[in-house]
Structure formats: structure tokens, C-alpha cells
Tab-separated table of C-alpha atoms and ligand atoms in Angstrom:
chain	number	residue	atom	x	y	z
A	1	MET	CA	5.403	-24.000	6.184
A	2	GLU	CA	7.199	-21.494	3.981
A	3	THR	CA	7.081	-17.984	5.380
A	4	ARG	CA	8.344	-14.666	4.073
A	5	ILE	CA	8.863	-11.292	5.696
A	6	GLY	CA	8.457	-7.847	4.142
A	7	PHE	CA	9.382	-4.354	5.267
A	8	GLY	CA	8.049	-1.020	4.058
A	9	TRP	CA	8.746	2.592	4.951
A	10	ASP	CA	7.315	5.866	3.727
A	11	SER	CA	7.217	9.539	4.618
A	12	HIS	CA	5.133	12.516	3.573
A	13	ALA	CA	5.332	16.167	4.604
A	14	PHE	CA	2.353	18.048	5.977
A	15	LYS	CA	0.648	20.394	3.532
A	16	ALA	CA	-2.125	22.931	4.083
A	17	GLY	CA	-5.360	22.705	2.150
A	18	VAL	CA	-5.657	18.931	1.759
A	19	PRO	CA	-7.430	16.356	3.962
A	20	LEU	CA	-5.288	14.199	6.258
A	21	ARG	CA	-5.610	10.596	5.115
A	22	ILE	CA	-3.932	7.902	7.224
A	23	GLY	CA	-4.856	4.233	7.269
A	24	GLY	CA	-7.760	4.741	4.914
A	25	LEU	CA	-9.391	7.248	7.279
A	26	THR	CA	-9.797	11.015	7.013
A	27	LEU	CA	-8.547	12.499	10.283
A	28	ASP	CA	-9.537	15.806	11.818
A	29	HIS	CA	-6.401	17.962	11.504
A	30	PRO	CA	-5.554	21.412	10.061
A	31	GLU	CA	-3.171	19.954	7.464
A	32	GLY	CA	-2.999	16.881	5.259
A	33	LEU	CA	-0.056	15.158	3.608
A	34	ALA	CA	1.551	16.242	0.352
A	35	GLY	CA	1.683	13.620	-2.370
A	36	HIS	CA	0.721	12.760	-5.902
A	37	SER	CA	-1.937	10.417	-4.496
A	38	ASP	CA	-3.908	11.011	-1.295
A	39	GLY	CA	-0.595	10.778	0.609
A	40	ASP	CA	-1.719	7.908	2.856
A	41	VAL	CA	1.664	7.149	4.382
A	42	LEU	CA	0.479	4.071	6.289
A	43	LEU	CA	-1.136	2.379	3.293
A	44	HIS	CA	1.970	3.143	1.214
A	45	ALA	CA	4.280	1.554	3.805
A	46	ILE	CA	2.073	-1.549	4.031
A	47	THR	CA	1.917	-1.778	0.234
A	48	ASP	CA	5.720	-1.735	0.027
A	49	ALA	CA	5.989	-4.337	2.799
A	50	LEU	CA	3.592	-6.668	0.956
A	51	LEU	CA	5.332	-6.204	-2.393
A	52	GLY	CA	8.731	-6.617	-0.755
A	53	ALA	CA	7.714	-9.861	0.929
A	54	VAL	CA	7.102	-11.492	-2.466
A	55	ALA	CA	10.034	-9.665	-4.124
A	56	ALA	CA	7.637	-7.886	-6.498
A	57	GLY	CA	9.357	-4.506	-6.477
A	58	ASP	CA	7.821	-1.485	-4.821
A	59	ILE	CA	4.954	0.947	-5.116
A	60	GLY	CA	6.903	3.118	-7.590
A	61	ASN	CA	7.149	0.211	-10.062
A	62	PHE	CA	3.399	-0.128	-10.307
A	63	PHE	CA	2.325	3.461	-9.744
A	64	PRO	CA	4.870	5.923	-11.196
A	65	PRO	CA	4.392	9.251	-9.401
A	66	GLY	CA	4.302	11.171	-12.674
A	67	ASP	CA	1.330	9.168	-13.968
A	68	PRO	CA	-1.789	11.404	-14.023
A	69	ARG	CA	-4.003	8.401	-13.276
A	70	TRP	CA	-2.730	8.374	-9.675
A	71	LYS	CA	-3.278	12.081	-9.043
A	72	ASP	CA	-5.193	12.288	-5.748
A	73	ALA	CA	-5.790	8.526	-6.002
A	74	ASP	CA	-7.282	6.604	-3.085
A	75	SER	CA	-4.307	4.597	-1.783
A	76	ALA	CA	-6.618	1.629	-1.235
A	77	ILE	CA	-5.943	0.956	-4.928
A	78	PHE	CA	-2.257	0.387	-4.198
A	79	LEU	CA	-3.083	-1.996	-1.374
A	80	LYS	CA	-5.427	-4.020	-3.569
A	81	LEU	CA	-2.778	-4.348	-6.265
A	82	ALA	CA	-0.304	-5.625	-3.665
A	83	MET	CA	-2.851	-8.228	-2.551
A	84	GLU	CA	-3.197	-9.365	-6.167
A	85	GLU	CA	0.576	-9.903	-6.174
A	86	LEU	CA	0.349	-11.969	-2.980
A	87	ASP	CA	-2.388	-14.124	-4.471
A	88	HIS	CA	-0.324	-14.587	-7.606
A	89	ALA	CA	2.699	-15.664	-5.577
A	90	GLY	CA	0.599	-18.081	-3.497
A	91	PHE	CA	0.918	-16.360	-0.107
A	92	ARG	CA	-1.404	-14.893	2.480
A	93	ILE	CA	-0.868	-12.502	5.367
A	94	VAL	CA	-0.108	-13.892	8.828
A	95	ASN	CA	0.140	-10.478	10.484
A	96	ILE	CA	1.145	-6.869	9.923
A	97	ASP	CA	2.790	-4.546	12.425
A	98	THR	CA	3.187	-0.828	11.808
A	99	THR	CA	4.587	2.214	13.584
A	100	LEU	CA	3.623	5.743	12.596
A	101	VAL	CA	6.049	8.512	13.614
A	102	LEU	CA	4.322	11.871	13.866
A	103	ALA	CA	3.996	14.841	16.198
A	104	ALA	CA	0.242	15.238	15.651
A	105	PRO	CA	-2.556	14.325	15.600
A	106	LYS	CA	-2.758	11.630	18.272
A	107	ILE	CA	-3.363	8.235	16.698
A	108	ALA	CA	-4.350	6.266	19.806
A	109	PRO	CA	-7.970	7.517	19.832
A	110	VAL	CA	-8.511	6.333	16.240
A	111	ALA	CA	-6.145	3.345	16.164
A	112	GLY	CA	-8.975	0.861	16.641
A	113	GLU	CA	-11.003	2.268	13.773
A	114	MET	CA	-7.855	2.472	11.640
A	115	ARG	CA	-6.990	-1.175	12.324
A	116	ALA	CA	-10.521	-2.194	11.351
A	117	ARG	CA	-10.297	-0.191	8.117
A	118	VAL	CA	-6.926	-1.680	7.145
A	119	ALA	CA	-8.071	-5.204	8.036
A	120	ASP	CA	-11.163	-4.682	5.887
A	121	LEU	CA	-9.110	-3.420	2.940
A	122	LEU	CA	-6.815	-6.453	3.195
A	123	GLY	CA	-9.577	-8.979	3.865
A	124	ILE	CA	-7.982	-10.171	7.111
A	125	ASP	CA	-9.003	-10.221	10.777
A	126	LEU	CA	-8.576	-7.330	13.186
A	127	ASP	CA	-6.061	-9.225	15.315
A	128	GLN	CA	-3.787	-9.592	12.284
A	129	VAL	CA	-3.246	-5.819	12.114
A	130	SER	CA	-1.267	-3.720	14.578
A	131	ILE	CA	-1.028	0.085	14.349
A	132	LYS	CA	1.172	1.977	16.787
A	133	ALA	CA	2.354	5.572	16.870
A	134	LYS	CA	5.246	7.498	18.360
A	135	THR	CA	6.293	11.134	18.348
A	136	PRO	CA	9.553	12.069	16.575
A	137	GLU	CA	11.380	13.094	19.751
A	138	GLY	CA	14.677	14.790	19.030
A	139	LEU	CA	14.426	14.365	15.267
A	140	GLY	CA	13.178	17.831	14.328
A	141	LEU	CA	10.658	16.189	12.011
A	142	ASP	CA	7.380	17.571	13.317
A	143	HIS	CA	6.444	18.632	9.763
A	144	VAL	CA	6.607	15.053	8.465
A	145	VAL	CA	4.722	11.803	9.008
A	146	GLN	CA	6.731	8.596	8.660
A	147	CYS	CA	5.516	5.007	8.756
A	148	HIS	CA	7.321	1.695	9.183
A	149	ALA	CA	5.550	-1.564	8.357
A	150	VAL	CA	6.517	-5.223	8.604
A	151	VAL	CA	4.457	-8.109	7.302
A	152	LEU	CA	4.734	-11.873	7.712
A	153	LEU	CA	3.330	-14.117	4.983
A	154	GLU	CA	2.740	-17.861	4.764
A	155	ARG	CA	2.456	-19.954	1.644
A	156	VAL	CA	-1.018	-21.252	0.800
A	157	LEU	CA	-0.412	-22.550	-2.728
A	158	GLU	CA	2.484	-24.775	-3.742
A	159	PRO	CA	4.425	-23.875	-6.899
A	160	ASP	CA	2.834	-26.735	-8.920
A	161	GLU	CA	-0.607	-25.469	-7.962
A	162	LEU	CA	0.429	-22.013	-9.095
A	163	LYS	CA	1.298	-23.339	-12.549
A	164	SER	CA	-2.376	-23.879	-13.222
A	165	MET	CA	-2.932	-20.238	-12.354
A	166	SER	CA	-0.165	-18.961	-14.574
A	167	ALA	CA	-2.601	-18.180	-17.345
A	168	VAL	CA	-4.393	-15.755	-15.047
A	169	ILE	CA	-1.578	-13.248	-14.667
A	170	GLU	CA	1.592	-14.069	-16.536
A	171	SER	CA	2.586	-10.893	-18.254
A	172	GLN	CA	2.971	-7.232	-17.518
A	173	ARG	CA	0.116	-6.513	-19.896
A	174	GLN	CA	-2.256	-8.696	-17.909
A	175	LEU	CA	-1.068	-7.085	-14.711
A	176	GLU	CA	-1.980	-3.749	-16.251
A	177	ASP	CA	-5.476	-5.115	-16.796
A	178	VAL	CA	-5.703	-5.833	-13.057
A	179	VAL	CA	-4.609	-2.278	-12.311
A	180	GLU	CA	-7.150	-0.868	-14.744
A	181	ASP	CA	-9.943	-2.957	-13.279
A	182	LEU	CA	-9.074	-1.794	-9.772
A	183	LEU	CA	-8.891	1.803	-10.897
A	184	SER	CA	-12.205	1.587	-12.705
A	185	SER	CA	-13.884	-0.055	-9.729
A	186	VAL	CA	-12.703	2.609	-7.289
A	187	HIS	CA	-12.806	5.763	-9.382
A	188	GLY	CA	-14.853	4.899	-12.427
A	189	VAL	CA	-11.972	6.067	-14.601
A	190	PRO	CA	-12.131	4.877	-18.210
A	191	LYS	CA	-9.567	2.294	-19.232
A	192	LYS	CA	-6.300	3.600	-20.596
A	193	ARG	CA	-3.218	1.552	-21.369
A	194	VAL	CA	0.222	2.181	-19.954
A	195	VAL	CA	2.419	1.539	-22.990
A	196	ASP	CA	5.780	1.630	-21.270
A	197	PRO	CA	5.752	1.440	-17.453
A	198	VAL	CA	8.438	3.633	-15.956
A	199	TYR	CA	10.449	2.946	-12.831
A	200	ASP	CA	11.023	6.112	-10.859
A	201	THR	CA	12.930	6.094	-7.595
A	202	GLU	CA	11.301	9.337	-6.540
A	203	ASP	CA	8.454	8.195	-4.347
A	204	ILE	CA	5.879	10.910	-4.122
A	205	THR	CA	2.964	8.516	-4.284
B	301	MG	MG1	4.139	7.551	-0.226
């Protein structure tokens, strides 16, 4: 059985006046996280882990932070795009393990609900998702939330089987169609082409 591992990391600073979104949930807290999207640090880290596991780049490749389409976007969109990449590569998730690093709020009381939400978004079972949290002792980073994520994948389609699927997604343009469909399904945003996708190393998604 061919397996692959992926690692993702993300951080966002706290910001007043926005809801705190972590793991697809809105948490009760005085501040949210700054970001071009909804700032969901956990979903961003998982997205990068999934993309990394199939060597498909990172979240910035697909969702440039300067693109107005992703302003305040639900980060579930990013996760769904990463799952499309996994399907295309012929892999599925074995398990995901994550660690949030934050001073507040406490994650333990909502970790179960958060695991269920992430498992639902990924279409996997609850016991395939682990969400842990630690405080940033000694780091002086109480104003920031960080997240580390690792994912293990296993192959479900052999390369010759994938050839028959190559007509499904074989070009960047068709990949854009997948993105547009996801965006339309989540936000009802009219279709609009990205003419020249831009890679930007500044990750504010
Ligand atoms: Mg991010």
C-alpha cells in the first residue's frame, strides 16, 4: 500500500470586531482572527497538509490572498478544493492529527464538536480526526493562534486507473472550474475566470 504524509502550518493574529472561526465553528470569544478569508487557522493548516501530501503546492497557489473572491471566504472552500486534489491524485485520508497553539479560548470543551465538523467537511469518520490544543508557554505569542497539522494518505486508485480520469481534471483551466463550482455552491457567487493565477508567498488567507 502506497502511503504519503503531509504537513501544514498556519498562524493568524487576533483582531477585534470579527468572529472567531476555528475548525469550521464560530467560537465565543471577544476577538476573531485577522485574515483575507475567515481566518480559520485550523482549516488552513489542514488544507496545506493535504495539498502537501500530494505535492500539489499550497493554499496560496490556489487562493491568492489578494483575490477579492476570497475576501471573508468560508475556509471550507479551501478544504474542499484540497479534497478534489486528493481524489485527482488517487489518494484518501487515513488520519489527520492537529495541534492548535493559543492562549485562549480553551479548545477542550469544543474539541469534540470541532472534530465532528472537520470530519464532516472531509467526508471521513470522527476517529480519523484528532484536534489538540496547547498554550504558547514562554513564546510571548498570546496575540496569535498557530496550528500544526499532519495527514497520512493511502492510495486508492492505481496510476493506470487514474489515466481514465485524466479527462476530468487535466488542466489549470478545468481546475479553475472546480474552484468556481465550489465557490458558487458555498457563496452563490457568479462565475468569474481567473486569467492568470498568481503565486504569492504572503499567506494571509
Ligand atoms: Mg491562513
